[in-house]
Amino acid sequence: MKNIFFIFSFLFSIFYFSLLAHAGLVITSRYESQADKIQSTDKAMIEKDRMRVDVSTPGNNHLMIYRADLGKMWIIDPEKKQYQELSKQEITGMMQKMQEATKRLEAQMASMPQAQREAMKKMMPQMPKPSVVTYQKKADGIKIGNYTCTLYEGFVDQKKVSEMWTTDLKALSMSPEDFAVMNSFGEMFEAISKDFTSPYKISSLGLPIRMAQYNPDGSQKHLTEVVSIERQNTDPALFELPKDFVKQSRDDFDE
């Protein structure tokens, strides 16, 4: 089951690009995690019905290819020449397995002494539980690199959890219609939670140039910032599975 958590952890790292989708774009960004002491350079290539995201960290590179026309995505490990394939049906099946495993553990724990039961709960892996974020406009005219941005603060239950600096879509010749591929991408994860589609609903605020997430104590947790946005004609082969790569079996998800 550990691979399930790796997959979803990897997917969460690319959700930022759900706010950046536009056909024929190559978007490079940098990501920093104060909590995990991780830095990465992320590159997204986005077309009308497909997307590729390369995530590069020191000593570790992975990529994701999403094909709306095929209704599936591939998570690829270039170094090992392996990939995992996921569809909406497979994600639903994995979530059902996780829920069944959790129910079995809870049934076993019911007969344990309370102290032992609490200790077991802490040891049980937990999927991140997304919350719907409400954004409030804070300031206009903030310069970030070459972009003039509007600052929005994000709140969950009246507590500030994030900040987002956006620039006008029209200034970059974009419109909400350009987000269609990400809508279908979000639909793949409805089995996890309806809230997982919430990132796809805030494109009306503009194009995110910088996003910061905060811990309950107010310290910064994650920071993502756009480095460059370019219009390019990408090679169709970049959205195909590399040759000679080996598909990992479904059994690997349960190891």
Short mmCIF file of the C-alpha atoms (twelve columns), coordinates in Angstrom:
data_MODEL
# 
_entry.id   MODEL 
# 
loop_
_atom_site.group_PDB 
_atom_site.id 
_atom_site.type_symbol 
_atom_site.label_atom_id 
_atom_site.label_alt_id 
_atom_site.label_comp_id 
_atom_site.label_asym_id 
_atom_site.label_seq_id 
_atom_site.Cartn_x 
_atom_site.Cartn_y 
_atom_site.Cartn_z 
_atom_site.pdbx_PDB_model_num 
ATOM 1   C CA . MET A 1   0.000   0.000  0.000   1 
ATOM 2   C CA . LYS A 2   2.964   2.328  0.446   1 
ATOM 3   C CA . ASN A 3   3.103   2.972  -3.301  1 
ATOM 4   C CA . ILE A 4   -0.444  4.325  -3.205  1 
ATOM 5   C CA . PHE A 5   0.674   7.070  -0.862  1 
ATOM 6   C CA . PHE A 6   3.707   7.834  -3.043  1 
ATOM 7   C CA . ILE A 7   1.462   8.193  -6.070  1 
ATOM 8   C CA . PHE A 8   -0.953  10.582 -4.401  1 
ATOM 9   C CA . SER A 9   1.911   12.529 -2.813  1 
ATOM 10  C CA . PHE A 10  3.417   12.965 -6.278  1 
ATOM 11  C CA . LEU A 11  0.067   14.021 -7.703  1 
ATOM 12  C CA . PHE A 12  -0.450  16.670 -5.036  1 
ATOM 13  C CA . SER A 13  2.867   18.208 -6.014  1 
ATOM 14  C CA . ILE A 14  1.550   18.842 -9.529  1 
ATOM 15  C CA . PHE A 15  -1.912  20.158 -8.592  1 
ATOM 16  C CA . TYR A 16  -0.442  23.639 -8.870  1 
ATOM 17  C CA . PHE A 17  -0.495  23.206 -12.631 1 
ATOM 18  C CA . SER A 18  -4.264  22.782 -12.532 1 
ATOM 19  C CA . LEU A 19  -4.316  26.557 -12.303 1 
ATOM 20  C CA . LEU A 20  -1.934  27.052 -15.210 1 
ATOM 21  C CA . ALA A 21  -3.427  24.952 -17.974 1 
ATOM 22  C CA . HIS A 22  -3.416  26.435 -21.463 1 
ATOM 23  C CA . ALA A 23  -2.877  24.761 -24.825 1 
ATOM 24  C CA . GLY A 24  0.606   25.104 -26.283 1 
ATOM 25  C CA . LEU A 25  2.307   26.322 -23.114 1 
ATOM 26  C CA . VAL A 26  5.545   25.353 -21.442 1 
ATOM 27  C CA . ILE A 27  5.590   26.538 -17.833 1 
ATOM 28  C CA . THR A 28  8.646   26.266 -15.597 1 
ATOM 29  C CA . SER A 29  8.315   26.775 -11.868 1 
ATOM 30  C CA . ARG A 30  10.298  26.243 -8.696  1 
ATOM 31  C CA . TYR A 31  9.002   24.563 -5.570  1 
ATOM 32  C CA . GLU A 32  10.279  24.694 -2.000  1 
ATOM 33  C CA . SER A 33  9.060   22.716 0.991   1 
ATOM 34  C CA . GLN A 34  10.259  23.997 4.336   1 
ATOM 35  C CA . ALA A 35  8.662   21.025 6.066   1 
ATOM 36  C CA . ASP A 36  10.418  18.358 3.989   1 
ATOM 37  C CA . LYS A 37  13.512  20.405 3.059   1 
ATOM 38  C CA . ILE A 38  12.832  19.715 -0.608  1 
ATOM 39  C CA . GLN A 39  13.527  21.930 -3.602  1 
ATOM 40  C CA . SER A 40  12.456  21.069 -7.123  1 
ATOM 41  C CA . THR A 41  12.257  22.518 -10.601 1 
ATOM 42  C CA . ASP A 42  9.004   21.604 -12.323 1 
ATOM 43  C CA . LYS A 43  8.257   21.860 -16.025 1 
ATOM 44  C CA . ALA A 44  4.742   21.514 -17.419 1 
ATOM 45  C CA . MET A 45  3.973   21.046 -21.111 1 
ATOM 46  C CA . ILE A 46  0.275   21.564 -21.739 1 
ATOM 47  C CA . GLU A 47  -1.784  20.922 -24.849 1 
ATOM 48  C CA . LYS A 48  -5.522  20.820 -25.498 1 
ATOM 49  C CA . ASP A 49  -6.171  17.252 -24.317 1 
ATOM 50  C CA . ARG A 50  -2.892  16.220 -22.691 1 
ATOM 51  C CA . MET A 51  -0.297  17.361 -20.211 1 
ATOM 52  C CA . ARG A 52  3.195   16.370 -19.114 1 
ATOM 53  C CA . VAL A 53  4.850   17.468 -15.862 1 
ATOM 54  C CA . ASP A 54  8.542   16.811 -15.136 1 
ATOM 55  C CA . VAL A 55  9.528   17.124 -11.472 1 
ATOM 56  C CA . SER A 56  13.277  17.328 -10.790 1 
ATOM 57  C CA . THR A 57  14.723  17.194 -7.289  1 
ATOM 58  C CA . PRO A 58  18.356  16.546 -6.302  1 
ATOM 59  C CA . GLY A 59  18.966  12.889 -7.130  1 
ATOM 60  C CA . ASN A 60  15.362  12.130 -8.047  1 
ATOM 61  C CA . ASN A 61  13.409  12.801 -11.238 1 
ATOM 62  C CA . HIS A 62  9.859   11.726 -12.061 1 
ATOM 63  C CA . LEU A 63  7.346   12.711 -14.681 1 
ATOM 64  C CA . MET A 64  3.620   12.448 -15.180 1 
ATOM 65  C CA . ILE A 65  1.779   12.279 -18.481 1 
ATOM 66  C CA . TYR A 66  -1.979  12.788 -18.521 1 
ATOM 67  C CA . ARG A 67  -3.971  11.893 -21.632 1 
ATOM 68  C CA . ALA A 68  -7.564  13.091 -21.550 1 
ATOM 69  C CA . ASP A 69  -8.167  11.426 -24.913 1 
ATOM 70  C CA . LEU A 70  -7.259  8.044  -23.382 1 
ATOM 71  C CA . GLY A 71  -8.737  8.658  -19.939 1 
ATOM 72  C CA . LYS A 72  -5.531  7.687  -18.179 1 
ATOM 73  C CA . MET A 73  -2.290  8.955  -16.740 1 
ATOM 74  C CA . TRP A 74  1.207   7.530  -16.412 1 
ATOM 75  C CA . ILE A 75  3.618   8.159  -13.564 1 
ATOM 76  C CA . ILE A 76  7.093   7.453  -14.896 1 
ATOM 77  C CA . ASP A 77  10.442  6.775  -13.250 1 
ATOM 78  C CA . PRO A 78  13.029  7.486  -16.001 1 
ATOM 79  C CA . GLU A 79  15.952  6.093  -13.994 1 
ATOM 80  C CA . LYS A 80  14.309  2.718  -13.356 1 
ATOM 81  C CA . LYS A 81  12.590  2.729  -16.758 1 
ATOM 82  C CA . GLN A 82  9.313   1.875  -15.069 1 
ATOM 83  C CA . TYR A 83  5.850   3.388  -15.093 1 
ATOM 84  C CA . GLN A 84  2.524   3.057  -13.326 1 
ATOM 85  C CA . GLU A 85  -0.732  3.527  -15.207 1 
ATOM 86  C CA . LEU A 86  -3.833  4.943  -13.588 1 
ATOM 87  C CA . SER A 87  -7.388  5.473  -14.765 1 
ATOM 88  C CA . LYS A 88  -10.380 6.832  -12.879 1 
ATOM 89  C CA . GLN A 89  -11.618 3.272  -12.361 1 
ATOM 90  C CA . GLU A 90  -8.261  2.170  -10.922 1 
ATOM 91  C CA . ILE A 91  -8.108  5.133  -8.560  1 
ATOM 92  C CA . THR A 92  -11.617 4.293  -7.358  1 
ATOM 93  C CA . GLY A 93  -10.544 0.680  -6.849  1 
ATOM 94  C CA . MET A 94  -7.459  1.682  -4.867  1 
ATOM 95  C CA . MET A 95  -9.498  3.937  -2.623  1 
ATOM 96  C CA . GLN A 96  -11.952 1.101  -1.985  1 
ATOM 97  C CA . LYS A 97  -9.054  -1.172 -1.007  1 
ATOM 98  C CA . MET A 98  -7.707  1.450  1.368   1 
ATOM 99  C CA . GLN A 99  -11.121 1.957  2.939   1 
ATOM 100 C CA . GLU A 100 -11.607 -1.795 3.366   1 
ATOM 101 C CA . ALA A 101 -8.148  -2.157 4.943   1 
ATOM 102 C CA . THR A 102 -8.911  0.716  7.307   1 
ATOM 103 C CA . LYS A 103 -12.213 -0.876 8.353   1 
ATOM 104 C CA . ARG A 104 -10.455 -4.177 9.080   1 
ATOM 105 C CA . LEU A 105 -7.863  -2.425 11.229  1 
ATOM 106 C CA . GLU A 106 -10.532 -0.463 13.074  1 
ATOM 107 C CA . ALA A 107 -12.431 -3.690 13.784  1 
ATOM 108 C CA . GLN A 108 -9.286  -5.263 15.209  1 
ATOM 109 C CA . MET A 109 -8.542  -2.181 17.272  1 
ATOM 110 C CA . ALA A 110 -12.018 -2.109 18.813  1 
ATOM 111 C CA . SER A 111 -11.068 -4.832 21.294  1 
ATOM 112 C CA . MET A 112 -7.765  -3.217 22.278  1 
ATOM 113 C CA . PRO A 113 -7.218  -1.159 25.441  1 
ATOM 114 C CA . GLN A 114 -7.683  2.575  24.778  1 
ATOM 115 C CA . ALA A 115 -3.987  3.430  25.134  1 
ATOM 116 C CA . GLN A 116 -2.995  0.756  22.628  1 
ATOM 117 C CA . ARG A 117 -5.810  1.822  20.305  1 
ATOM 118 C CA . GLU A 118 -4.620  5.447  20.309  1 
ATOM 119 C CA . ALA A 119 -1.048  4.325  19.622  1 
ATOM 120 C CA . MET A 120 -2.244  2.272  16.646  1 
ATOM 121 C CA . LYS A 121 -4.186  5.215  15.222  1 
ATOM 122 C CA . LYS A 122 -1.023  7.313  15.212  1 
ATOM 123 C CA . MET A 123 0.816   4.578  13.323  1 
ATOM 124 C CA . MET A 124 -1.867  4.169  10.673  1 
ATOM 125 C CA . PRO A 125 -1.089  5.976  7.388   1 
ATOM 126 C CA . GLN A 126 -3.502  8.784  6.666   1 
ATOM 127 C CA . MET A 127 -4.379  10.258 3.302   1 
ATOM 128 C CA . PRO A 128 -4.190  14.053 3.229   1 
ATOM 129 C CA . LYS A 129 -7.654  15.510 3.668   1 
ATOM 130 C CA . PRO A 130 -8.119  18.539 1.432   1 
ATOM 131 C CA . SER A 131 -10.322 21.404 2.543   1 
ATOM 132 C CA . VAL A 132 -12.175 23.949 0.458   1 
ATOM 133 C CA . VAL A 133 -10.238 27.199 0.586   1 
ATOM 134 C CA . THR A 134 -12.040 30.555 0.485   1 
ATOM 135 C CA . TYR A 135 -9.995  33.348 -1.118  1 
ATOM 136 C CA . GLN A 136 -10.157 37.019 -0.159  1 
ATOM 137 C CA . LYS A 137 -8.528  39.827 -2.121  1 
ATOM 138 C CA . LYS A 138 -5.773  41.564 -0.160  1 
ATOM 139 C CA . ALA A 139 -3.815  43.903 -2.484  1 
ATOM 140 C CA . ASP A 140 -3.306  44.991 -6.111  1 
ATOM 141 C CA . GLY A 141 -0.312  46.044 -8.193  1 
ATOM 142 C CA . ILE A 142 2.311   43.754 -6.664  1 
ATOM 143 C CA . LYS A 143 5.275   43.073 -8.962  1 
ATOM 144 C CA . ILE A 144 6.668   39.542 -9.101  1 
ATOM 145 C CA . GLY A 145 9.297   39.298 -11.807 1 
ATOM 146 C CA . ASN A 146 7.737   40.530 -15.038 1 
ATOM 147 C CA . TYR A 147 4.180   40.171 -13.764 1 
ATOM 148 C CA . THR A 148 1.853   42.608 -12.038 1 
ATOM 149 C CA . CYS A 149 -0.153  40.590 -9.553  1 
ATOM 150 C CA . THR A 150 -3.127  40.674 -7.223  1 
ATOM 151 C CA . LEU A 151 -2.662  39.080 -3.811  1 
ATOM 152 C CA . TYR A 152 -5.360  36.770 -2.433  1 
ATOM 153 C CA . GLU A 153 -5.344  35.214 1.011   1 
ATOM 154 C CA . GLY A 154 -6.810  31.740 1.444   1 
ATOM 155 C CA . PHE A 155 -8.814  30.768 4.524   1 
ATOM 156 C CA . VAL A 156 -10.174 27.503 5.914   1 
ATOM 157 C CA . ASP A 157 -12.583 27.909 8.820   1 
ATOM 158 C CA . GLN A 158 -11.540 31.584 9.100   1 
ATOM 159 C CA . LYS A 159 -7.890  30.610 9.554   1 
ATOM 160 C CA . LYS A 160 -5.325  31.777 6.988   1 
ATOM 161 C CA . VAL A 161 -3.729  28.810 5.240   1 
ATOM 162 C CA . SER A 162 -2.328  30.235 2.004   1 
ATOM 163 C CA . GLU A 163 -1.516  33.222 -0.173  1 
ATOM 164 C CA . MET A 164 -1.815  33.405 -3.941  1 
ATOM 165 C CA . TRP A 165 -0.457  36.092 -6.264  1 
ATOM 166 C CA . THR A 166 -2.231  36.080 -9.643  1 
ATOM 167 C CA . THR A 167 -1.978  38.008 -12.871 1 
ATOM 168 C CA . ASP A 168 -4.780  38.699 -15.345 1 
ATOM 169 C CA . LEU A 169 -5.490  35.851 -17.752 1 
ATOM 170 C CA . LYS A 170 -6.278  38.311 -20.527 1 
ATOM 171 C CA . ALA A 171 -2.823  39.855 -20.220 1 
ATOM 172 C CA . LEU A 172 -1.426  36.478 -21.293 1 
ATOM 173 C CA . SER A 173 -4.108  35.838 -23.933 1 
ATOM 174 C CA . MET A 174 -5.759  33.155 -21.814 1 
ATOM 175 C CA . SER A 175 -9.364  32.419 -20.875 1 
ATOM 176 C CA . PRO A 176 -11.169 29.958 -18.545 1 
ATOM 177 C CA . GLU A 177 -11.981 27.801 -21.578 1 
ATOM 178 C CA . ASP A 178 -8.306  26.892 -21.755 1 
ATOM 179 C CA . PHE A 179 -8.667  24.862 -18.546 1 
ATOM 180 C CA . ALA A 180 -10.742 22.040 -20.073 1 
ATOM 181 C CA . VAL A 181 -7.971  19.418 -19.870 1 
ATOM 182 C CA . MET A 182 -7.555  20.065 -16.160 1 
ATOM 183 C CA . ASN A 183 -11.273 19.675 -15.531 1 
ATOM 184 C CA . SER A 184 -11.081 16.108 -16.831 1 
ATOM 185 C CA . PHE A 185 -7.883  15.563 -14.825 1 
ATOM 186 C CA . GLY A 186 -9.678  16.620 -11.659 1 
ATOM 187 C CA . GLU A 187 -12.596 14.297 -12.362 1 
ATOM 188 C CA . MET A 188 -10.225 11.326 -12.068 1 
ATOM 189 C CA . PHE A 189 -9.861  12.008 -8.346  1 
ATOM 190 C CA . GLU A 190 -13.510 12.332 -7.345  1 
ATOM 191 C CA . ALA A 191 -13.214 8.951  -5.615  1 
ATOM 192 C CA . ILE A 192 -10.767 10.512 -3.162  1 
ATOM 193 C CA . SER A 193 -12.865 13.568 -2.409  1 
ATOM 194 C CA . LYS A 194 -15.040 16.073 -4.219  1 
ATOM 195 C CA . ASP A 195 -12.847 18.711 -2.586  1 
ATOM 196 C CA . PHE A 196 -9.944  17.597 -4.766  1 
ATOM 197 C CA . THR A 197 -11.581 19.353 -7.696  1 
ATOM 198 C CA . SER A 198 -11.558 22.695 -5.862  1 
ATOM 199 C CA . PRO A 199 -8.234  23.871 -7.370  1 
ATOM 200 C CA . TYR A 200 -9.890  23.811 -10.797 1 
ATOM 201 C CA . LYS A 201 -12.572 26.272 -9.721  1 
ATOM 202 C CA . ILE A 202 -10.431 29.295 -8.899  1 
ATOM 203 C CA . SER A 203 -9.059  30.114 -12.343 1 
ATOM 204 C CA . SER A 204 -11.360 33.152 -12.431 1 
ATOM 205 C CA . LEU A 205 -8.968  34.793 -9.957  1 
ATOM 206 C CA . GLY A 206 -6.259  34.848 -12.595 1 
ATOM 207 C CA . LEU A 207 -3.079  32.966 -13.374 1 
ATOM 208 C CA . PRO A 208 -1.155  32.041 -10.189 1 
ATOM 209 C CA . ILE A 209 2.411   33.308 -10.352 1 
ATOM 210 C CA . ARG A 210 3.266   32.523 -6.745  1 
ATOM 211 C CA . MET A 211 1.514   30.353 -4.158  1 
ATOM 212 C CA . ALA A 212 2.453   29.923 -0.501  1 
ATOM 213 C CA . GLN A 213 0.942   27.514 2.009   1 
ATOM 214 C CA . TYR A 214 1.241   27.938 5.767   1 
ATOM 215 C CA . ASN A 215 1.331   25.741 8.856   1 
ATOM 216 C CA . PRO A 216 -1.132  26.271 11.728  1 
ATOM 217 C CA . ASP A 217 1.531   28.302 13.571  1 
ATOM 218 C CA . GLY A 218 1.845   30.696 10.605  1 
ATOM 219 C CA . SER A 219 5.209   29.460 9.354   1 
ATOM 220 C CA . GLN A 220 5.597   28.793 5.645   1 
ATOM 221 C CA . LYS A 221 5.052   25.198 4.562   1 
ATOM 222 C CA . HIS A 222 5.331   25.249 0.771   1 
ATOM 223 C CA . LEU A 223 6.178   27.857 -1.867  1 
ATOM 224 C CA . THR A 224 5.672   27.552 -5.617  1 
ATOM 225 C CA . GLU A 225 6.615   30.289 -8.076  1 
ATOM 226 C CA . VAL A 226 6.509   30.532 -11.854 1 
ATOM 227 C CA . VAL A 227 9.912   31.092 -13.431 1 
ATOM 228 C CA . SER A 228 8.858   31.324 -17.072 1 
ATOM 229 C CA . ILE A 229 5.852   30.925 -19.363 1 
ATOM 230 C CA . GLU A 230 6.512   30.229 -23.033 1 
ATOM 231 C CA . ARG A 231 4.408   29.358 -26.043 1 
ATOM 232 C CA . GLN A 232 5.926   26.424 -27.874 1 
ATOM 233 C CA . ASN A 233 4.955   23.703 -30.293 1 
ATOM 234 C CA . THR A 234 5.819   20.606 -28.296 1 
ATOM 235 C CA . ASP A 235 6.830   17.285 -29.837 1 
ATOM 236 C CA . PRO A 236 3.820   14.890 -29.743 1 
ATOM 237 C CA . ALA A 237 6.226   12.093 -28.766 1 
ATOM 238 C CA . LEU A 238 6.727   13.765 -25.387 1 
ATOM 239 C CA . PHE A 239 3.160   12.778 -24.483 1 
ATOM 240 C CA . GLU A 240 3.710   9.099  -25.256 1 
ATOM 241 C CA . LEU A 241 5.147   6.358  -23.053 1 
ATOM 242 C CA . PRO A 242 8.906   5.975  -23.567 1 
ATOM 243 C CA . LYS A 243 9.849   2.823  -25.433 1 
ATOM 244 C CA . ASP A 244 11.136  -0.193 -23.507 1 
ATOM 245 C CA . PHE A 245 9.784   1.063  -20.163 1 
ATOM 246 C CA . VAL A 246 8.240   -1.642 -17.971 1 
ATOM 247 C CA . LYS A 247 4.750   -1.317 -16.540 1 
ATOM 248 C CA . GLN A 248 4.465   -2.029 -12.826 1 
ATOM 249 C CA . SER A 249 1.709   -4.486 -11.986 1 
ATOM 250 C CA . ARG A 250 -1.313  -3.667 -9.859  1 
ATOM 251 C CA . ASP A 251 0.239   -5.789 -7.115  1 
ATOM 252 C CA . ASP A 252 2.932   -3.123 -6.721  1 
ATOM 253 C CA . PHE A 253 0.283   -0.718 -5.424  1 
ATOM 254 C CA . ASP A 254 -0.358  -2.965 -2.456  1 
ATOM 255 C CA . GLU A 255 3.258   -3.535 -1.370  1 
# 
